[in-house]
Amino acid sequence: MRLEKCWFCSSTVYPGHGIQFVRNDAKVFRFCRSKCHKNFKMKRNPRKVKWTKAYRCLHGKDMTQDSTFEFERKRNRPERYDRNVTEQTLKAIPLITKIRHERQKKHITNRQKQGKTKERERDAKELEQDIQMLPKKDAILSTQKTKVVVKVSQQQTEENLMEE
């Protein structure tokens, strides 16, 4: 079963799905859905359309270079299959996917660090500007109720129980 990639959005096109367009020079374009096909006919650039893989990679939203992507690469030369190699490959697939997911999580957290630092800076600046709107410490202390701790001895409770 050959899984193709959509020319526009780079998602997988399974056999029997999608649309295939063949240009006059015999170049074949495969599309996963009509949305991609229509955008192609409108001559839109996939690198400028925000929901495509090309846009996400270009703008640093997705990981672009990782050694785990080497396994997904399309190879056009035929290979002679060995049972041992196939078995080792099948055992390695879960490990590789686990490594890829960990690296993607790390990439996302690193990407979000910039936004968090900017947000903290904005919050600190807003706090400096509007510090007078906060209640003063003296006002806070006077409004808080003081708690009184009452100690009850063991003997007093036993005497009350005996009287009843």
XYZ file of N, CA, C and O in Angstrom:
656
model
N 0.851 -1.176 0.000
C 0.000 0.000 0.000
C 0.895 1.237 0.000
O 1.743 1.414 0.874
N 0.733 2.070 -0.996
C 1.550 3.258 -1.134
C 0.787 4.467 -0.614
O -0.290 4.778 -1.099
N 1.369 5.143 0.352
C 0.769 6.357 0.911
C 1.454 7.560 0.275
O 2.669 7.732 0.403
N 0.689 8.365 -0.394
C 1.226 9.557 -1.052
C 1.046 10.766 -0.134
O 0.272 10.736 0.821
N 1.743 11.840 -0.457
C 1.607 13.099 0.286
C 0.833 14.088 -0.579
O 1.019 14.153 -1.795
N -0.034 14.835 0.065
C -0.783 15.881 -0.640
C 0.206 16.959 -1.078
O 1.055 17.383 -0.291
N 0.081 17.413 -2.311
C 1.012 18.406 -2.828
C 0.837 19.734 -2.103
O 1.807 20.446 -1.866
N -0.356 20.058 -1.695
C -0.635 21.368 -1.105
C -0.382 21.408 0.399
O 0.354 22.253 0.887
N -0.979 20.483 1.143
C -0.889 20.578 2.610
C 0.037 19.545 3.240
O 0.232 19.548 4.449
N 0.583 18.640 2.465
C 1.544 17.618 2.916
C 0.947 16.572 3.842
O 1.675 15.892 4.555
N -0.355 16.408 3.855
C -0.941 15.327 4.647
C -0.959 14.056 3.813
O -0.762 14.090 2.603
N -1.192 12.923 4.452
C -1.158 11.650 3.737
C -2.427 11.434 2.917
O -3.519 11.751 3.357
N -2.230 10.903 1.719
C -3.350 10.563 0.840
C -3.352 9.047 0.722
O -2.419 8.447 0.179
N -4.394 8.417 1.254
C -4.500 6.971 1.228
C -5.013 6.503 -0.139
O -5.672 7.264 -0.847
N -4.735 5.263 -0.500
C -5.185 4.751 -1.803
C -6.700 4.827 -1.925
O -7.436 4.488 -1.001
N -7.170 5.325 -3.064
C -8.596 5.450 -3.315
C -9.195 6.739 -2.784
O -10.397 6.956 -2.891
N -8.376 7.591 -2.202
C -8.856 8.855 -1.653
C -8.215 10.015 -2.385
O -7.173 9.889 -3.016
N -8.829 11.153 -2.301
C -8.248 12.371 -2.839
C -8.446 12.537 -4.331
O -9.165 11.784 -4.996
N -7.779 13.557 -4.860
C -7.896 13.935 -6.272
C -6.497 13.945 -6.870
O -5.541 14.360 -6.219
N -6.408 13.523 -8.113
C -5.127 13.519 -8.802
C -5.254 14.419 -10.030
O -6.171 14.269 -10.832
N -4.315 15.368 -10.156
C -4.327 16.288 -11.281
C -3.038 16.085 -12.060
O -1.948 16.101 -11.487
N -3.170 15.888 -13.387
C -1.995 15.684 -14.236
C -1.908 16.864 -15.191
O -2.821 17.134 -15.972
N -0.798 17.575 -15.104
C -0.578 18.744 -15.945
C -0.151 18.305 -17.347
O 0.163 17.137 -17.578
N -0.146 19.234 -18.301
C 0.213 18.922 -19.695
C 1.620 18.371 -19.837
O 1.902 17.610 -20.767
N 2.512 18.756 -18.927
C 3.884 18.239 -19.009
C 4.043 16.918 -18.237
O 5.153 16.513 -17.929
N 2.933 16.260 -17.925
C 2.876 14.946 -17.268
C 3.318 14.988 -15.809
O 3.629 13.956 -15.229
N 3.337 16.157 -15.191
C 3.616 16.258 -13.750
C 2.332 15.940 -12.994
O 1.273 16.468 -13.297
N 2.438 15.039 -12.021
C 1.271 14.573 -11.278
C 1.195 15.299 -9.937
O 2.175 15.356 -9.192
N 0.036 15.871 -9.633
C -0.229 16.521 -8.349
C -1.330 15.728 -7.650
O -2.386 15.491 -8.231
N -1.065 15.344 -6.412
C -2.076 14.616 -5.641
C -2.573 15.515 -4.519
O -1.770 16.183 -3.854
N -3.888 15.497 -4.304
C -4.494 16.323 -3.268
C -5.325 15.443 -2.354
O -6.010 14.518 -2.811
N -5.318 15.754 -1.066
C -6.041 14.923 -0.096
C -7.536 15.225 -0.108
O -8.345 14.350 0.159
N -7.915 16.446 -0.420
C -9.336 16.825 -0.415
C -9.550 17.972 -1.385
O -8.604 18.571 -1.900
N -10.809 18.301 -1.595
C -11.144 19.334 -2.574
C -10.649 20.708 -2.130
O -10.373 21.575 -2.960
N -10.520 20.914 -0.832
C -10.006 22.191 -0.307
C -8.609 22.468 -0.861
O -8.324 23.575 -1.332
N -7.753 21.458 -0.837
C -6.390 21.614 -1.347
C -6.404 21.797 -2.864
O -5.654 22.620 -3.409
N -7.255 21.032 -3.549
C -7.336 21.126 -5.002
C -7.808 22.517 -5.433
O -7.255 23.115 -6.364
N -8.807 23.046 -4.761
C -9.319 24.375 -5.109
C -8.291 25.465 -4.853
O -8.146 26.402 -5.649
N -7.548 25.354 -3.749
C -6.500 26.334 -3.465
C -5.392 26.266 -4.506
O -4.815 27.290 -4.876
N -5.092 25.062 -4.986
C -4.095 24.899 -6.040
C -4.580 25.554 -7.336
O -3.813 26.247 -8.017
N -5.866 25.345 -7.658
C -6.417 25.947 -8.882
C -6.469 27.468 -8.790
O -6.357 28.150 -9.802
N -6.607 27.990 -7.564
C -6.594 29.443 -7.383
C -5.171 29.999 -7.343
O -4.975 31.185 -7.099
N -4.188 29.122 -7.563
C -2.766 29.466 -7.610
C -2.259 30.072 -6.301
O -1.430 30.981 -6.299
N -2.760 29.554 -5.199
C -2.292 30.014 -3.893
C -0.990 29.307 -3.543
O -0.780 28.136 -3.863
N -0.141 30.019 -2.844
C 1.136 29.475 -2.422
C 0.951 28.770 -1.069
O 0.508 29.392 -0.111
N 1.276 27.481 -0.971
C 1.084 26.768 0.299
C 1.886 27.368 1.456
O 1.516 27.224 2.608
N 2.972 28.072 1.141
C 3.774 28.677 2.199
C 3.120 29.913 2.798
O 3.532 30.383 3.847
N 2.072 30.423 2.135
C 1.380 31.611 2.648
C 0.011 31.288 3.230
O -0.643 32.163 3.795
N -0.429 30.040 3.086
C -1.720 29.622 3.639
C -1.444 29.011 5.010
O -0.695 28.040 5.131
N -2.058 29.574 6.065
C -1.662 29.276 7.441
C -1.872 27.841 7.893
O -1.191 27.362 8.786
N -2.809 27.111 7.317
C -3.105 25.770 7.808
C -2.257 24.683 7.156
O -2.382 23.503 7.495
N -1.358 25.035 6.249
C -0.543 24.023 5.562
C 0.725 23.708 6.356
O 1.180 24.494 7.183
N 1.268 22.553 6.064
C 2.506 22.122 6.706
C 3.674 23.028 6.302
O 4.542 23.326 7.121
N 3.671 23.475 5.045
C 4.748 24.336 4.557
C 4.791 25.656 5.341
O 5.871 26.130 5.705
N 3.633 26.236 5.609
C 3.568 27.484 6.388
C 4.084 27.247 7.805
O 4.879 28.024 8.335
N 3.631 26.160 8.416
C 4.007 25.887 9.801
C 5.516 25.658 9.936
O 6.131 26.120 10.881
N 6.098 24.954 8.971
C 7.545 24.723 9.006
C 8.320 25.999 8.749
O 9.333 26.269 9.396
N 7.838 26.808 7.813
C 8.529 28.044 7.441
C 8.544 29.054 8.584
O 9.530 29.763 8.782
N 7.460 29.093 9.365
C 7.346 30.075 10.439
C 7.726 29.524 11.810
O 7.433 30.137 12.838
N 8.360 28.347 11.846
C 8.878 27.801 13.095
C 7.826 27.205 14.007
O 8.069 27.039 15.202
N 6.663 26.879 13.476
C 5.601 26.295 14.308
C 5.818 24.797 14.501
O 5.491 24.259 15.542
N 6.345 24.122 13.496
C 6.618 22.685 13.568
C 8.116 22.445 13.500
O 8.879 23.283 13.015
N 8.514 21.278 13.967
C 9.915 20.894 13.839
C 10.212 20.638 12.365
O 9.448 19.965 11.682
N 11.310 21.168 11.878
C 11.650 20.969 10.474
C 12.792 19.976 10.305
O 12.775 19.179 9.374
N 13.758 20.017 11.218
C 14.897 19.122 11.071
C 15.018 18.256 12.307
O 15.188 18.737 13.418
N 14.892 16.974 12.093
C 15.039 16.011 13.169
C 15.436 14.685 12.539
O 14.998 14.358 11.431
N 16.254 13.924 13.242
C 16.730 12.658 12.675
C 15.606 11.637 12.538
O 15.703 10.712 11.739
N 14.504 11.811 13.275
C 13.402 10.852 13.183
C 12.624 11.009 11.882
O 11.921 10.085 11.471
N 12.753 12.149 11.216
C 12.060 12.352 9.943
C 12.693 11.540 8.814
O 12.089 11.352 7.765
N 13.903 11.067 9.028
C 14.615 10.284 8.017
C 13.861 8.983 7.701
O 13.896 8.495 6.577
N 13.131 8.456 8.681
C 12.417 7.192 8.481
C 11.205 7.360 7.577
O 10.771 6.412 6.935
N 10.641 8.567 7.524
C 9.456 8.814 6.692
C 9.797 9.166 5.251
O 8.922 9.248 4.416
N 11.080 9.402 4.990
C 11.482 9.852 3.665
C 11.121 8.831 2.590
O 11.219 7.618 2.791
N 10.705 9.330 1.459
C 10.318 8.465 0.342
C 11.577 7.954 -0.360
O 12.468 8.737 -0.709
N 11.646 6.654 -0.563
C 12.795 6.046 -1.247
C 12.291 5.383 -2.528
O 11.387 4.564 -2.489
N 12.895 5.727 -3.636
C 12.427 5.221 -4.922
C 13.164 3.977 -5.402
O 12.769 3.374 -6.379
N 14.246 3.597 -4.728
C 14.953 2.404 -5.192
C 14.438 1.174 -4.447
O 14.180 1.221 -3.248
N 14.293 0.075 -5.153
C 13.791 -1.143 -4.495
C 14.848 -1.734 -3.568
O 16.049 -1.639 -3.831
N 14.368 -2.322 -2.482
C 15.273 -2.946 -1.518
C 14.924 -4.413 -1.351
O 13.756 -4.788 -1.412
N 15.936 -5.203 -1.146
C 15.714 -6.615 -0.862
C 15.472 -6.726 0.646
O 16.274 -6.267 1.455
N 14.359 -7.319 0.996
C 13.987 -7.386 2.397
C 14.571 -8.604 3.086
O 14.566 -9.713 2.561
N 15.081 -8.366 4.260
C 15.616 -9.424 5.110
C 14.705 -9.527 6.330
O 14.290 -8.514 6.896
N 14.403 -10.735 6.716
C 13.450 -10.941 7.815
C 13.953 -10.319 9.125
O 13.193 -9.707 9.881
N 15.242 -10.451 9.402
C 15.811 -9.912 10.644
C 15.755 -8.383 10.661
O 15.429 -7.775 11.680
N 16.094 -7.787 9.540
C 16.065 -6.326 9.457
C 14.634 -5.807 9.626
O 14.390 -4.820 10.340
N 13.689 -6.497 9.011
C 12.286 -6.101 9.133
C 11.814 -6.226 10.572
O 11.124 -5.346 11.095
N 12.219 -7.285 11.243
C 11.838 -7.488 12.636
C 12.412 -6.395 13.533
O 11.723 -5.842 14.396
N 13.681 -6.042 13.317
C 14.320 -4.986 14.104
C 13.649 -3.633 13.849
O 13.460 -2.837 14.769
N 13.281 -3.400 12.603
C 12.618 -2.149 12.259
C 11.272 -2.040 12.957
O 10.924 -0.987 13.499
N 10.504 -3.117 12.950
C 9.196 -3.104 13.601
C 9.317 -2.895 15.110
O 8.462 -2.268 15.730
N 10.388 -3.429 15.713
C 10.613 -3.211 17.145
C 11.019 -1.763 17.428
O 10.721 -1.223 18.491
N 11.706 -1.139 16.478
C 12.213 0.225 16.690
C 11.142 1.292 16.485
O 11.275 2.394 17.001
N 10.075 0.977 15.759
C 9.056 1.992 15.439
C 8.445 2.627 16.685
O 8.358 3.855 16.763
N 8.006 1.867 17.712
C 7.438 2.530 18.900
C 8.430 3.443 19.610
O 8.066 4.524 20.084
N 9.696 3.010 19.665
C 10.724 3.827 20.306
C 10.932 5.131 19.546
O 11.047 6.206 20.148
N 10.956 5.037 18.225
C 11.157 6.231 17.399
C 9.992 7.200 17.548
O 10.189 8.415 17.681
N 8.761 6.681 17.577
C 7.606 7.574 17.745
C 7.621 8.228 19.117
O 7.278 9.401 19.249
N 8.046 7.490 20.138
C 8.146 8.065 21.484
C 9.165 9.196 21.507
O 8.902 10.274 22.061
N 10.317 8.977 20.884
C 11.361 10.001 20.830
C 10.864 11.226 20.083
O 11.074 12.369 20.512
N 10.164 11.003 18.971
C 9.646 12.117 18.183
C 8.648 12.952 18.985
O 8.681 14.178 18.966
N 7.739 12.281 19.709
C 6.750 13.004 20.505
C 7.413 13.831 21.608
O 7.007 14.969 21.875
N 8.448 13.267 22.255
C 9.170 14.012 23.295
C 9.850 15.245 22.704
O 9.819 16.327 23.297
N 10.457 15.078 21.544
C 11.128 16.218 20.908
C 10.128 17.279 20.474
O 10.412 18.480 20.550
N 8.950 16.850 20.018
C 7.928 17.825 19.635
C 7.435 18.602 20.847
O 7.232 19.817 20.774
N 7.248 17.920 21.979
C 6.839 18.608 23.207
C 7.880 19.642 23.622
O 7.551 20.761 23.998
N 9.151 19.239 23.545
C 10.230 20.149 23.908
C 10.255 21.351 22.963
O 10.451 22.493 23.398
N 10.049 21.109 21.683
C 10.020 22.188 20.692
C 8.892 23.171 20.998
O 9.082 24.386 20.948
N 7.723 22.640 21.346
C 6.573 23.496 21.634
C 6.822 24.328 22.884
O 6.536 25.536 22.911
N 7.376 23.724 23.941
C 7.639 24.485 25.161
C 8.682 25.571 24.927
O 8.550 26.685 25.441
N 9.706 25.254 24.136
C 10.714 26.275 23.816
C 10.107 27.415 23.006
O 10.472 28.579 23.185
N 9.175 27.066 22.110
C 8.528 28.087 21.290
C 7.638 28.990 22.142
O 7.517 30.182 21.873
N 7.021 28.428 23.179
C 6.103 29.210 24.010
C 6.808 30.024 25.074
O 6.202 30.902 25.677
N 8.085 29.765 25.332
C 8.828 30.507 26.350
C 8.875 31.993 26.028
O 8.748 32.835 26.916
N 9.053 32.330 24.758
C 9.132 33.740 24.364
C 7.842 34.466 24.700
O 7.860 35.572 25.228
N 6.713 33.842 24.400
C 5.424 34.464 24.684
C 5.196 34.648 26.171
O 4.637 35.662 26.604
N 5.632 33.680 26.974
C 5.451 33.779 28.415
C 6.291 34.911 28.995
O 5.824 35.647 29.870
N 7.531 35.059 28.519
C 8.363 36.149 29.036
C 7.789 37.502 28.641
O 7.779 38.434 29.445
N 7.279 37.618 27.413
C 6.660 38.874 26.988
C 5.426 39.182 27.824
O 5.174 40.332 28.191
N 4.655 38.151 28.134
C 3.440 38.343 28.938
C 3.804 38.805 30.349
O 3.159 39.702 30.896
N 4.858 38.227 30.925
C 5.299 38.651 32.256
C 5.763 40.100 32.238
O 5.481 40.866 33.166
N 6.502 40.479 31.185
C 6.950 41.865 31.069
C 5.767 42.827 30.953
O 5.754 43.889 31.583
N 4.762 42.438 30.157
C 3.552 43.265 30.026
C 2.834 43.413 31.363
O 2.388 44.505 31.730
N 2.731 42.293 32.091
C 2.054 42.338 33.387
C 2.796 43.218 34.384
O 2.177 43.978 35.137
N 4.140 43.111 34.387
C 4.934 43.935 35.301
C 4.788 45.417 34.958
O 4.657 46.272 35.853
N 4.782 45.738 33.685
C 4.624 47.128 33.246
C 3.243 47.665 33.642
O 3.114 48.800 34.128
N 2.218 46.847 33.456
C 0.856 47.266 33.821
C 0.739 47.456 35.331
O 0.086 48.394 35.792
N 1.403 46.594 36.092
C 1.378 46.726 37.545
C 2.054 48.020 37.982
O 1.558 48.713 38.883
N 3.176 48.363 37.346
C 3.865 49.611 37.682
C 2.999 50.830 37.379
O 2.967 51.787 38.139
N 2.290 50.777 36.263
C 1.470 51.915 35.878
C 0.245 52.076 36.771
O -0.156 53.192 37.097
N -0.357 50.970 37.196
C -1.608 51.027 37.948
C -1.445 50.605 39.395
O -2.378 50.085 40.011
N -0.276 50.856 39.991
C -0.031 50.449 41.371
C -0.921 51.204 42.351
O -1.292 50.677 43.399
N -1.301 52.434 42.009
C -2.127 53.236 42.911
C -3.546 52.688 43.029
O -4.255 53.000 43.981
N -3.973 51.856 42.087
C -5.323 51.298 42.138
C -5.450 50.177 43.166
O -6.549 49.868 43.626
N -4.320 49.581 43.545
C -4.353 48.506 44.527
C -4.562 49.085 45.927
O -4.077 50.173 46.237
N -5.262 48.359 46.787
C -5.453 48.866 48.162
C -4.134 48.837 48.923
O -3.271 47.993 48.675
N -3.974 49.767 49.844
C -2.739 49.858 50.623
C -2.710 48.749 51.670
O -3.727 48.192 52.051
N -1.527 48.458 52.186
C -1.365 47.372 53.138
C -2.133 47.631 54.431
O -2.676 46.728 55.032
N -2.159 48.884 54.919
C -2.863 49.211 56.154
C -4.350 48.908 56.031
O -4.973 48.391 56.956
N -4.913 49.234 54.882
C -6.337 48.980 54.661
C -6.619 47.483 54.626
O -7.655 47.031 55.111
N -5.691 46.726 54.092
C -5.872 45.281 54.015
C -5.836 44.673 55.413
O -6.657 43.836 55.761
N -4.889 45.130 56.239
C -4.764 44.579 57.584
C -5.978 44.893 58.442
O -6.401 44.082 59.258
N -6.554 46.083 58.282
C -7.702 46.453 59.112
C -8.965 45.686 58.712
O -9.819 45.427 59.545
N -9.078 45.324 57.451
C -10.275 44.612 57.018
C -10.226 43.130 57.348
O -11.257 42.491 57.436
N -9.025 42.592 57.547
C -8.920 41.174 57.869
C -9.346 40.947 59.313
O -9.034 41.728 60.209
N -10.067 39.878 59.515
C -10.512 39.528 60.861
C -9.419 38.718 61.542
O -8.810 37.847 60.936
N -9.203 39.038 62.799
C -8.206 38.289 63.552
C -8.859 37.060 64.140
O -9.995 37.103 64.621
N -8.162 35.987 64.099
C -8.674 34.731 64.627
C -8.207 34.563 66.068
O -7.049 34.799 66.396
N -9.144 34.155 66.934
C -8.834 33.934 68.332
C -8.818 32.422 68.556
O -9.778 31.726 68.236
N -7.719 31.958 69.118
C -7.570 30.541 69.376
C -7.942 30.290 70.831
O -7.401 30.911 71.747
N -8.880 29.399 71.059
C -9.325 29.069 72.407
C -8.825 27.674 72.728
O -9.092 26.721 71.989
N -8.119 27.582 73.832
C -7.593 26.289 74.245
C -8.547 25.684 75.262
O -8.908 26.310 76.256
N -8.957 24.483 75.005
C -9.831 23.763 75.913
C -9.045 22.604 76.480
O -8.499 21.789 75.727
N -8.988 22.539 77.787
C -8.189 21.476 78.397
C -8.974 20.173 78.418
O -10.204 20.156 78.348
N -8.282 19.100 78.554
C -8.866 17.764 78.547
C -9.753 17.560 79.773
O -10.788 16.931 79.695
N -9.375 18.143 80.908
C -10.121 17.947 82.148
C -11.506 18.576 82.069
O -12.487 18.015 82.543
N -11.599 19.754 81.465
C -12.886 20.431 81.381
C -13.871 19.619 80.530
O -15.046 19.500 80.890
N -13.429 19.042 79.456
C -14.339 18.267 78.626
C -14.777 16.992 79.321
O -15.916 16.573 79.209
N -13.881 16.370 80.109
C -14.245 15.167 80.839
C -15.259 15.488 81.938
O -16.186 14.722 82.180
N -15.107 16.626 82.614
C -16.051 17.025 83.654
C -17.436 17.255 83.051
O -18.449 16.875 83.641
N -17.498 17.874 81.882
C -18.786 18.120 81.220
C -19.458 16.798 80.846
O -20.677 16.681 80.961
N -18.704 15.819 80.451
C -19.274 14.529 80.077
C -19.816 13.796 81.314
O -20.848 13.133 81.249
N -19.119 13.932 82.456
C -19.558 13.248 83.681
C -20.842 13.862 84.230
O -21.692 13.188 84.788
N -20.982 15.160 84.079
C -22.176 15.836 84.567
C -23.409 15.388 83.794
O -24.505 15.305 84.342
N -23.260 15.098 82.537
C -24.404 14.692 81.717
C -24.744 13.282 82.034
O -25.680 12.755 82.327
